[in-house]
XYZ file of C-alpha atoms in Angstrom:
566
model
C -6.480 0.297 30.185
C -10.081 1.526 30.594
C -9.694 1.476 34.385
C -6.451 3.413 34.174
C -8.034 6.015 31.882
C -10.982 6.385 34.213
C -8.692 6.861 37.174
C -6.617 9.475 35.313
C -9.722 11.477 34.441
C -10.914 11.236 38.022
C -7.578 12.553 39.315
C -7.685 15.418 36.790
C -11.121 16.390 38.059
C -9.820 16.340 41.637
C -6.891 18.503 40.618
C -9.197 21.075 39.037
C -11.406 21.029 42.136
C -8.338 21.561 44.314
C -7.300 24.514 42.159
C -10.715 26.102 42.544
C -10.621 25.483 46.265
C -7.276 27.231 46.460
C -8.675 30.289 44.760
C -11.643 30.346 47.124
C -9.283 30.378 50.118
C -9.835 26.795 51.295
C -7.005 24.654 52.695
C -5.337 23.186 49.594
C -3.040 20.680 51.375
C -5.919 19.019 53.206
C -7.985 18.675 50.040
C -5.047 17.367 48.016
C -4.146 14.882 50.739
C -7.702 13.605 50.928
C -7.888 13.351 47.136
C -4.643 11.453 46.939
C -5.684 9.027 49.698
C -9.058 8.322 48.104
C -7.406 7.866 44.709
C -4.843 5.429 46.077
C -7.544 3.333 47.749
C -9.558 3.383 44.524
C -6.530 2.197 42.504
C -5.787 -0.638 44.932
C -9.383 -1.821 44.726
C -9.217 -1.882 40.924
C -5.969 -3.885 40.992
C -7.389 -6.397 43.469
C -10.549 -6.833 41.381
C -8.445 -7.357 38.271
C -6.324 -10.032 39.939
C -9.129 -11.839 41.761
C -10.545 -13.835 38.790
C -7.146 -15.248 37.844
C -6.485 -16.188 41.455
C -9.853 -17.887 41.701
C -9.189 -19.721 38.457
C -5.880 -21.079 39.697
C -7.385 -22.079 43.037
C -10.490 -23.784 41.696
C -8.759 -25.573 38.838
C -7.112 -27.950 41.261
C -7.165 -27.247 44.966
C -4.387 -29.742 45.539
C -1.807 -28.086 43.312
C 0.802 -26.125 45.196
C 2.659 -23.121 43.883
C 6.125 -24.273 42.832
C 8.003 -21.537 44.630
C 5.950 -22.023 47.782
C 6.746 -25.704 47.602
C 10.451 -24.993 47.266
C 10.350 -22.567 50.180
C 8.503 -25.083 52.364
C 11.104 -27.752 51.663
C 13.987 -25.354 52.135
C 12.691 -24.536 55.607
C 12.997 -28.201 56.533
C 16.545 -28.683 55.251
C 19.700 -27.071 56.496
C 21.875 -24.944 54.237
C 24.889 -26.551 52.618
C 27.958 -24.355 52.200
C 28.487 -23.657 48.505
C 31.886 -25.316 48.406
C 30.478 -28.617 49.647
C 28.081 -29.082 46.730
C 29.077 -31.492 43.956
C 28.046 -30.998 40.367
C 24.315 -30.524 39.805
C 23.433 -31.248 36.167
C 19.858 -30.078 36.609
C 20.986 -26.645 37.751
C 23.575 -26.455 34.980
C 21.155 -27.409 32.210
C 18.105 -25.432 33.334
C 19.645 -22.474 35.128
C 17.455 -23.232 38.159
C 19.571 -22.984 41.303
C 17.808 -23.493 44.603
C 20.059 -22.434 47.437
C 19.651 -23.424 51.068
C 18.659 -27.017 50.373
C 20.631 -30.262 50.023
C 21.993 -30.917 46.560
C 20.323 -33.491 44.391
C 23.111 -35.856 43.538
C 25.503 -37.186 46.122
C 25.314 -35.261 49.344
C 22.946 -34.153 52.053
C 22.895 -31.448 54.639
C 24.235 -33.622 57.411
C 27.447 -34.173 55.465
C 28.390 -30.555 55.891
C 27.513 -30.398 59.546
C 23.899 -29.314 59.044
C 20.795 -31.156 60.161
C 18.777 -33.353 57.866
C 15.010 -33.715 58.254
C 14.099 -34.639 61.790
C 17.530 -33.839 63.269
C 18.541 -37.447 62.823
C 21.836 -38.530 64.371
C 23.250 -41.635 62.719
C 26.054 -44.127 63.106
C 29.275 -44.070 61.106
C 29.014 -45.482 57.607
C 31.230 -48.442 56.701
C 31.560 -50.987 53.886
C 32.633 -54.625 54.254
C 34.168 -56.505 51.296
C 33.796 -60.290 50.902
C 35.715 -62.782 48.794
C 32.645 -64.995 48.253
C 29.071 -64.469 47.103
C 26.317 -63.696 49.607
C 28.771 -62.054 52.025
C 30.756 -65.167 52.893
C 34.449 -65.976 53.074
C 37.337 -63.665 53.844
C 36.354 -60.091 54.522
C 37.564 -56.710 55.676
C 35.827 -53.443 56.503
C 36.644 -49.864 55.590
C 35.437 -46.645 57.187
C 35.961 -42.957 56.523
C 39.422 -43.108 58.145
C 40.576 -45.499 55.403
C 39.607 -43.134 52.600
C 41.080 -40.133 50.854
C 38.439 -37.447 51.421
C 35.787 -40.152 51.392
C 37.106 -41.999 48.313
C 38.538 -45.517 48.389
C 40.086 -46.924 45.183
C 40.230 -50.680 44.611
C 43.378 -50.398 42.526
C 46.373 -51.746 44.435
C 44.234 -52.977 47.362
C 44.164 -56.599 48.564
C 42.346 -58.844 51.001
C 44.548 -58.669 54.112
C 44.749 -62.392 54.936
C 45.294 -63.994 51.539
C 46.756 -60.977 49.768
C 44.445 -61.553 46.795
C 43.799 -58.377 44.754
C 40.507 -56.721 45.625
C 39.771 -55.829 42.005
C 39.654 -59.429 40.809
C 38.468 -61.255 43.934
C 35.645 -59.117 45.320
C 32.354 -61.046 45.039
C 30.024 -59.249 47.469
C 29.847 -56.324 49.841
C 27.674 -55.043 52.671
C 27.170 -51.437 53.812
C 26.297 -50.387 57.342
C 25.610 -47.159 59.186
C 23.279 -44.248 58.506
C 24.819 -42.831 55.327
C 25.349 -44.259 51.864
C 28.049 -45.646 49.597
C 28.593 -44.306 46.091
C 29.906 -46.712 43.455
C 32.242 -45.380 40.758
C 33.543 -47.069 37.615
C 37.176 -45.934 37.676
C 40.062 -45.618 40.068
C 41.426 -42.144 40.631
C 38.394 -40.190 39.442
C 34.698 -39.850 40.089
C 32.483 -41.786 37.684
C 29.305 -42.373 39.675
C 26.883 -45.035 38.489
C 25.081 -46.581 41.511
C 24.719 -46.547 45.299
C 24.492 -48.840 48.295
C 22.308 -47.512 51.101
C 22.562 -49.344 54.452
C 19.039 -48.318 55.392
C 17.596 -50.443 52.565
C 20.484 -52.484 51.116
C 21.980 -55.482 52.880
C 24.432 -57.928 51.394
C 24.821 -57.219 47.669
C 26.615 -59.453 45.210
C 29.363 -57.942 43.058
C 29.159 -58.728 39.329
C 31.600 -58.569 36.453
C 29.600 -55.793 34.762
C 29.388 -52.959 35.513
C 32.591 -53.144 37.564
C 33.074 -50.686 40.402
C 36.665 -49.574 40.941
C 36.077 -46.873 43.540
C 33.645 -46.219 46.370
C 32.901 -43.012 48.238
C 31.614 -43.089 51.784
C 28.943 -40.557 52.690
C 28.002 -40.091 56.315
C 24.402 -39.122 55.548
C 21.748 -40.524 53.254
C 19.778 -38.506 50.742
C 16.684 -40.371 51.938
C 16.776 -38.291 55.119
C 16.332 -34.969 53.295
C 13.285 -33.740 51.413
C 13.682 -33.684 47.651
C 13.250 -30.084 46.475
C 11.403 -30.895 43.249
C 8.947 -33.403 44.730
C 5.640 -31.650 45.532
C 3.633 -34.259 47.395
C 5.621 -34.076 50.643
C 4.162 -30.647 51.355
C 0.602 -31.334 50.178
C -1.865 -30.437 52.901
C -4.515 -32.855 51.647
C -4.390 -36.630 51.213
C -5.648 -38.104 47.938
C -7.888 -41.154 47.637
C -5.261 -43.010 45.588
C -1.789 -42.415 44.196
C -0.751 -43.530 40.695
C 2.942 -44.466 40.627
C 5.302 -45.788 38.003
C 9.024 -46.463 37.796
C 11.337 -45.268 35.045
C 14.619 -43.617 34.177
C 15.728 -40.377 32.564
C 16.293 -41.253 28.919
C 14.946 -40.452 25.481
C 12.967 -43.687 25.655
C 11.296 -42.652 28.906
C 10.917 -38.919 28.251
C 7.909 -39.041 25.950
C 6.355 -41.800 28.050
C 6.547 -39.495 31.059
C 4.743 -36.741 29.159
C 2.021 -39.007 27.784
C 1.540 -40.883 31.061
C 0.930 -37.651 32.976
C -1.267 -36.312 30.172
C -3.432 -39.434 30.441
C -3.693 -39.004 34.207
C -4.985 -35.453 33.746
C -7.116 -36.114 30.658
C -8.915 -39.011 32.365
C -9.801 -36.738 35.327
C -7.890 -38.862 37.828
C -6.270 -35.717 39.219
C -9.584 -34.851 40.902
C -9.248 -37.515 43.596
C -5.825 -38.981 42.887
C -2.149 -38.113 42.697
C 0.639 -39.106 40.337
C 4.353 -39.783 40.875
C 7.204 -40.845 38.658
C 9.747 -42.817 40.714
C 12.863 -42.180 38.651
C 16.010 -44.243 39.049
C 18.983 -41.866 38.910
C 21.525 -40.163 41.132
C 19.666 -36.858 40.929
C 16.502 -35.250 39.575
C 16.253 -34.479 35.873
C 14.749 -31.423 34.168
C 11.365 -33.123 33.680
C 11.024 -33.132 37.471
C 10.297 -29.414 37.198
C 6.998 -30.270 35.463
C 6.162 -33.861 36.398
C 6.019 -34.898 40.100
C 9.163 -36.993 40.537
C 10.857 -38.845 43.362
C 14.347 -39.927 42.348
C 15.787 -43.181 43.696
C 19.497 -43.834 43.475
C 20.363 -46.862 41.399
C 20.835 -50.370 42.782
C 23.982 -51.986 41.282
C 22.065 -54.845 39.663
C 19.643 -52.549 37.850
C 22.079 -51.973 34.984
C 21.995 -55.704 34.369
C 18.203 -55.857 34.715
C 16.329 -52.579 34.481
C 12.924 -53.796 35.788
C 14.533 -54.263 39.219
C 14.063 -50.492 39.505
C 10.349 -51.013 40.130
C 10.750 -52.712 43.501
C 13.960 -50.893 44.385
C 12.511 -47.439 43.743
C 9.429 -48.190 45.843
C 11.618 -49.391 48.727
C 13.557 -46.120 48.709
C 10.415 -44.020 48.393
C 8.974 -45.614 51.534
C 12.315 -45.350 53.371
C 12.530 -41.618 52.678
C 11.098 -38.572 54.406
C 9.055 -38.126 51.197
C 7.202 -41.419 51.798
C 3.622 -41.591 50.467
C 0.648 -40.575 52.595
C -2.124 -42.017 50.437
C -4.039 -45.118 51.561
C -4.188 -46.794 48.134
C -1.240 -46.989 45.734
C -1.842 -47.835 42.071
C 1.297 -49.254 40.460
C 1.422 -48.967 36.682
C 4.105 -49.117 34.010
C 5.295 -46.016 32.138
C 3.443 -47.274 29.065
C 0.142 -47.652 30.963
C -1.798 -44.570 29.889
C -5.032 -43.899 31.750
C -8.201 -43.394 29.728
C -10.925 -43.397 32.404
C -11.251 -42.719 36.161
C -9.999 -45.546 38.387
C -11.504 -44.462 41.716
C -14.100 -47.255 41.587
C -11.376 -49.925 41.601
C -9.316 -48.111 44.227
C -12.330 -48.276 46.556
C -12.238 -52.084 46.440
C -8.797 -52.215 48.072
C -8.430 -53.022 51.751
C -5.471 -53.878 53.928
C -4.489 -57.458 53.136
C -6.371 -57.494 49.838
C -5.088 -56.418 46.403
C -6.882 -55.793 43.102
C -4.860 -56.392 39.925
C -4.923 -57.206 36.228
C -4.796 -60.849 35.160
C -1.322 -61.705 33.819
C -0.808 -63.210 30.404
C 0.563 -66.438 31.969
C -2.561 -67.030 34.100
C -3.452 -70.728 34.080
C 0.110 -71.991 33.725
C 0.975 -74.735 36.225
C 4.597 -73.614 35.989
C 3.873 -70.574 38.165
C 2.875 -72.614 41.243
C 5.680 -75.079 40.549
C 8.275 -72.321 40.458
C 6.898 -70.745 43.633
C 7.221 -73.998 45.559
C 10.814 -74.279 44.350
C 12.000 -70.812 45.425
C 9.611 -69.887 48.276
C 10.876 -68.734 51.665
C 7.518 -68.777 53.472
C 3.922 -69.932 52.903
C 5.079 -72.400 50.268
C 1.607 -73.920 49.920
C -0.002 -70.513 49.411
C -1.821 -70.032 46.127
C 0.044 -67.755 43.746
C -2.118 -65.281 41.848
C -0.949 -64.588 38.296
C -1.277 -60.816 38.226
C 0.260 -57.923 36.336
C 0.030 -54.140 36.356
C -1.972 -52.282 37.312
C -1.692 -53.303 40.966
C -4.135 -51.589 43.352
C -2.669 -52.099 46.822
C -2.990 -50.731 50.362
C 0.021 -48.605 51.279
C 0.877 -50.747 54.323
C 0.875 -53.871 52.167
C 3.077 -52.250 49.523
C 5.636 -51.265 52.131
C 5.845 -54.928 53.160
C 5.751 -56.248 49.577
C 8.534 -54.080 48.117
C 11.578 -55.639 49.884
C 10.305 -59.158 49.177
C 9.511 -58.191 45.591
C 13.123 -57.103 45.114
C 14.460 -60.170 46.944
C 12.568 -62.653 44.774
C 13.359 -60.710 41.602
C 17.085 -60.776 42.380
C 16.904 -64.434 43.378
C 15.334 -65.412 40.058
C 17.571 -63.244 37.903
C 20.843 -64.184 39.561
C 19.973 -67.860 39.298
C 19.037 -67.662 35.621
C 22.467 -66.159 34.927
C 24.285 -69.253 36.185
C 21.684 -72.051 35.992
C 20.661 -72.442 32.358
C 18.581 -75.629 32.884
C 16.572 -73.700 35.491
C 16.055 -70.842 33.052
C 14.997 -73.222 30.286
C 12.536 -75.040 32.571
C 10.596 -71.817 33.175
C 11.082 -70.060 29.877
C 7.341 -70.339 29.239
C 6.931 -67.742 32.022
C 9.550 -65.520 30.346
C 11.601 -65.813 33.511
C 14.532 -63.975 31.951
C 12.683 -60.686 31.305
C 9.612 -61.253 33.471
C 11.360 -61.942 36.773
C 9.979 -58.751 38.324
C 6.393 -59.839 37.529
C 7.022 -63.239 39.067
C 8.792 -61.547 41.979
C 5.641 -59.504 42.694
C 3.442 -62.616 42.579
C 5.781 -64.457 44.945
C 6.085 -61.537 47.392
C 2.281 -61.432 47.691
C 2.132 -65.192 48.261
C 4.928 -64.930 50.821
C 2.774 -62.467 52.791
C -0.427 -64.430 52.244
C -2.242 -61.490 50.669
C -5.640 -62.007 49.086
C -6.120 -60.815 45.510
C -9.024 -59.980 43.243
C -7.931 -60.673 39.676
C -9.701 -58.662 36.971
C -9.404 -59.458 33.257
C -9.829 -56.131 31.467
C -8.482 -53.230 33.498
C -6.082 -52.445 30.672
C -6.075 -53.025 26.935
C -2.701 -53.973 25.469
C -1.695 -52.751 22.055
C -1.518 -56.345 20.799
C -4.912 -57.301 22.251
C -8.029 -57.342 20.110
C -9.149 -53.749 19.364
C -11.539 -52.422 21.992
C -15.050 -52.006 20.516
C -16.608 -48.521 20.768
C -19.206 -49.624 23.319
C -16.456 -50.742 25.733
C -14.157 -47.731 25.506
C -15.596 -46.219 28.695
C -14.960 -49.456 30.602
C -11.247 -49.782 29.863
C -9.225 -47.925 32.476
C -5.967 -47.683 30.551
C -4.039 -48.898 27.564
C -0.691 -50.673 27.613
C 0.846 -49.094 24.570
C 3.630 -50.371 22.354
C 2.658 -50.066 18.699
C 0.147 -48.147 16.599
C -1.487 -48.930 13.281
C -3.407 -46.931 10.683
C -6.112 -48.588 8.545
C -4.755 -50.403 5.498
C -6.815 -48.297 3.104
C -5.374 -45.023 4.469
C -2.802 -44.080 1.818
C -0.960 -41.335 3.778
C 0.091 -44.056 6.243
C 2.718 -45.180 3.723
C 5.008 -42.308 4.702
C 5.330 -43.732 8.262
C 5.131 -47.436 7.437
C 7.509 -49.677 9.419
C 9.292 -52.686 8.020
C 9.465 -54.097 11.577
C 6.395 -55.774 13.074
C 5.296 -57.866 10.104
C 3.602 -60.342 12.450
C 0.996 -57.695 13.208
C 0.167 -56.720 9.614
C -3.393 -57.932 10.054
C -3.960 -54.926 12.355
C -3.185 -52.452 9.594
C -0.134 -50.418 8.604
C 2.251 -50.074 11.536
C 3.213 -46.403 11.763
C 4.722 -46.152 15.249
C 6.484 -48.406 17.756
C 8.246 -47.617 21.016
C 10.884 -50.096 19.857
C 11.883 -47.624 17.125
C 14.693 -45.202 18.040
C 12.751 -42.365 16.400
C 9.688 -42.990 18.586
C 10.341 -39.805 20.548
C 10.714 -37.698 17.409
C 8.131 -38.867 14.854
C 4.448 -38.845 15.783
C 2.144 -39.780 12.872
C -0.635 -37.202 12.717
C -3.545 -36.676 12.179
C -5.223 -39.927 13.193
C -7.667 -41.048 10.504
C -11.173 -42.417 10.990
C -11.238 -46.163 11.475
C -8.084 -46.311 13.614
C -8.436 -48.851 16.441
C -8.859 -47.636 20.028
C -5.401 -48.582 21.327
C -3.633 -46.994 18.351
C -5.788 -43.866 18.523
C -5.135 -43.300 22.229
C -1.416 -43.951 21.760
C -0.999 -41.414 18.962
C -3.374 -38.833 20.457
C -1.591 -38.896 23.808
C 1.821 -38.675 22.160
C 0.838 -35.716 20.004
C -1.305 -33.829 22.500
C 1.068 -34.304 25.440
C 3.886 -32.842 23.355
C 1.564 -30.033 22.327
C 0.664 -29.373 25.973
C 4.070 -29.757 27.655
C 6.380 -28.788 24.797
C 9.388 -30.352 23.148
C 11.743 -32.322 25.366
C 15.114 -30.582 24.972
C 18.405 -32.323 24.336
C 20.220 -32.509 27.651
C 23.078 -34.282 29.444
C 20.275 -35.522 31.690
C 19.130 -37.688 28.745
C 22.014 -39.319 26.853
C 21.571 -39.327 23.081
C 21.487 -43.122 22.926
C 17.743 -43.891 22.848
C 17.722 -46.315 25.782
C 20.755 -45.040 27.720
C 19.677 -43.665 31.116
C 21.088 -40.987 33.361
C 23.372 -42.569 35.971
């Protein structure tokens, strides 16, 4: 306002001078024109000086951050426009009001489906799907293509295997996609009810299970992996980070607050200076959190509804198979509940091609691990298996090779435990039922003969011994789950849980991710004497919500606490 007032006074003085000049017989138009020109230049200078500090602040805060609209424009330039009538429902646009035209939709189509060009002008082969009457793509089979569908849709109801006449609905045991597009799986005949996808580029033979049961497929002639995702920023970054922190999750109430706190920890621990961060989200489209948190969405593998941790390997496979594939040399794989507390660049520097750095797994030392490997191995059966867990620090070339094997071994273990109960019981000490993805990682690394440095204390689990104050700067991250207040802290009674009695020696349990109110109730403030893991957990929950705001109710996050977006 002071600048504006000064300028007004200056113009008034010029006006009075012009009036005097007119009376003295000088050329008024020339003087007025000169005054106006000088005044305009002066005003522009003031505006530029006023804007310069804010621009410098934005630029220097993080040179790697890219303006959201510029990012969208850059991606739009690389994707062809889809005619409006070819776009299926976009929940993100409906729930946020953010409509980005001229780019492929997020859910079930891509530009090539409407005659446009996907990234790189790729020309692909026709997409087909072959049905088999036996597991592992054996037995009687038949293949369908677009010509067998009704506008791309093929219902199982009323269809049969051609040779035996057996109903497809009750006799389908496996299927295999081919071509350059993708296959959508739907739950019901006669209507769209999308829940998963088969993508020939990354999915081979896939066994069909009794739950969830697909009753319709839709053939798409192009894959979403061939078009840039409009909400994912790192594809258009001009610089390459030293390392890239990545985790896999879904869009749900359970994962929403973990996304906020995980990203908050990444920023708070200063890892954004030399690193990047990505949420690989399993879903058919981006969710609203993708507008704030860098997100690559990976369409769901059919088995992931039976075993959610399969998403880890599956999402990484699709990330690498996409045009949004990572550029960073070192990838740091964490879980959504791994919240960074200190810089990790020193560990990332220890990674080389062929050599991984990782946390020691809780089952380290068990002879069952090597025994199981020798029973299920496909290669290098005498290779030593390293018992490791997240975080995994791995060279990007190694991760690209690991991911398909990681998924293969995970599926192999899980599918066998479903039908072979003696096998499951024999390796229950490794928690083979829930921990198959951890074992699958270990076996994929052994399969490739990768060397590993195993470190004991990269992370501190919630159930581990409390980290002493003199070691807090050494721990790189926590693995959260529960939080306790000191027993003598009386206000803790208002949040006290009846669950978790086995951990009463730690104090009064006031929060647990297992509780369906974990995304709504954050005990605060944190009193003196609270252990390190509990303090970080509650501080990150509270301060991330304070920084990023409430997570709104949305169709993109079903109300059931654990239920994910399809």
